[in-house]
């Protein structure tokens, strides 16, 4: 039976460590680190994610400057709000909650966030720094995966890793981080033929597709590490709903050595990395050692 990679427990521990650090920084510098989460419209899943992030900020003492904006907001209005956050000295991290309504150009908006306040690590400058293996703010979800693997001493150097999904949010930065850790990385996606042939050779599989049951026991070699980033809400027969990942957990758990649960795996780690990025920005902006 695989051992659980318990992201929830690690995230709790990281948040406890950050609480002490934030209290010290606040006492020394007269203000806490601040995070602005900009949410547009009423997307129910996004609203839940934003609530989670704001609660986590409260727990560690980071000030949140969240803005819930109307779905009809224009590109120019949202750009002006981002510029105001860039100028606001109390704000160290800015996050635009995705997805945005179709009339807004998310990529153009992400370009407007000051790179040193880019809490989600999605500005081209920070993505370029990742590509060059230079220090910079890193995308929270793949950074959370790396932090979790490190906490359990999962070796990566020279290992075969398969990343399923090639989004700019998860798959691509994940592949870059694993490469930087000296893994041999294959990136699979919707048009990959014979996915199971690739994954069966992998020491590490990170899947981020949003396709429930994409990965079954026949696609995983014995002893592999399986990280499930996917989150999909599915209906139960009785009309209630639950969150599932991309992995058929019950089938893969007996085959793998290490596995992340959904929920309680990468979701909480993503939030912990967002707080960490806000803390890092605060320290960098004030010229303090992180
Ligand atoms: P996305 O839709 O932008 O990308 C999905 C990727 O999966 C694409 O690259 C696509 O090519 C690939 N894909 C889709 N179907 C596939 C298939 N059948 N076989 C192989 N590849 C396939 O999504 P995203 O933003 O990268 O998010 C992916 C998943 O991760 C979603 O379920 C999302 O909810 C979840 N997510 C979780 C967290 C977290 O904190 N745990 C954070 C971000 C995203």
PDB file of N, CA and C in Angstrom, residues 234-242:
ATOM      1  N   UNK A 234     -17.636  16.025  -8.837  1.00  0.00           N
ATOM      2  CA  UNK A 234     -18.540  15.072  -9.501  1.00  0.00           C
ATOM      3  C   UNK A 234     -19.773  14.846  -8.618  1.00  0.00           C
ATOM      4  N   UNK A 235     -20.862  14.538  -9.297  1.00  0.00           N
ATOM      5  CA  UNK A 235     -22.145  14.283  -8.619  1.00  0.00           C
ATOM      6  C   UNK A 235     -22.175  12.864  -8.057  1.00  0.00           C
ATOM      7  N   UNK A 236     -22.665  12.707  -6.849  1.00  0.00           N
ATOM      8  CA  UNK A 236     -22.945  11.374  -6.311  1.00  0.00           C
ATOM      9  C   UNK A 236     -24.362  10.965  -6.724  1.00  0.00           C
ATOM     10  N   UNK A 237     -24.661   9.663  -6.580  1.00  0.00           N
ATOM     11  CA  UNK A 237     -25.981   9.151  -6.967  1.00  0.00           C
ATOM     12  C   UNK A 237     -27.095   9.837  -6.168  1.00  0.00           C
ATOM     13  N   UNK A 238     -26.786  10.228  -4.921  1.00  0.00           N
ATOM     14  CA  UNK A 238     -27.834  10.819  -4.071  1.00  0.00           C
ATOM     15  C   UNK A 238     -27.964  12.334  -4.261  1.00  0.00           C
ATOM     16  N   UNK A 239     -27.308  12.869  -5.294  1.00  0.00           N
ATOM     17  CA  UNK A 239     -27.457  14.295  -5.588  1.00  0.00           C
ATOM     18  C   UNK A 239     -26.417  15.176  -4.906  1.00  0.00           C
ATOM     19  N   UNK A 240     -25.668  14.630  -3.925  1.00  0.00           N
ATOM     20  CA  UNK A 240     -24.585  15.405  -3.319  1.00  0.00           C
ATOM     21  C   UNK A 240     -23.383  15.363  -4.274  1.00  0.00           C
ATOM     22  N   UNK A 241     -22.328  16.062  -3.930  1.00  0.00           N
ATOM     23  CA  UNK A 241     -21.159  16.056  -4.820  1.00  0.00           C
ATOM     24  C   UNK A 241     -19.885  15.894  -4.002  1.00  0.00           C
ATOM     25  N   UNK A 242     -18.810  15.517  -4.697  1.00  0.00           N
ATOM     26  CA  UNK A 242     -17.514  15.373  -4.029  1.00  0.00           C
ATOM     27  C   UNK A 242     -16.407  15.768  -5.001  1.00  0.00           C
TER      28      UNK A 242
END
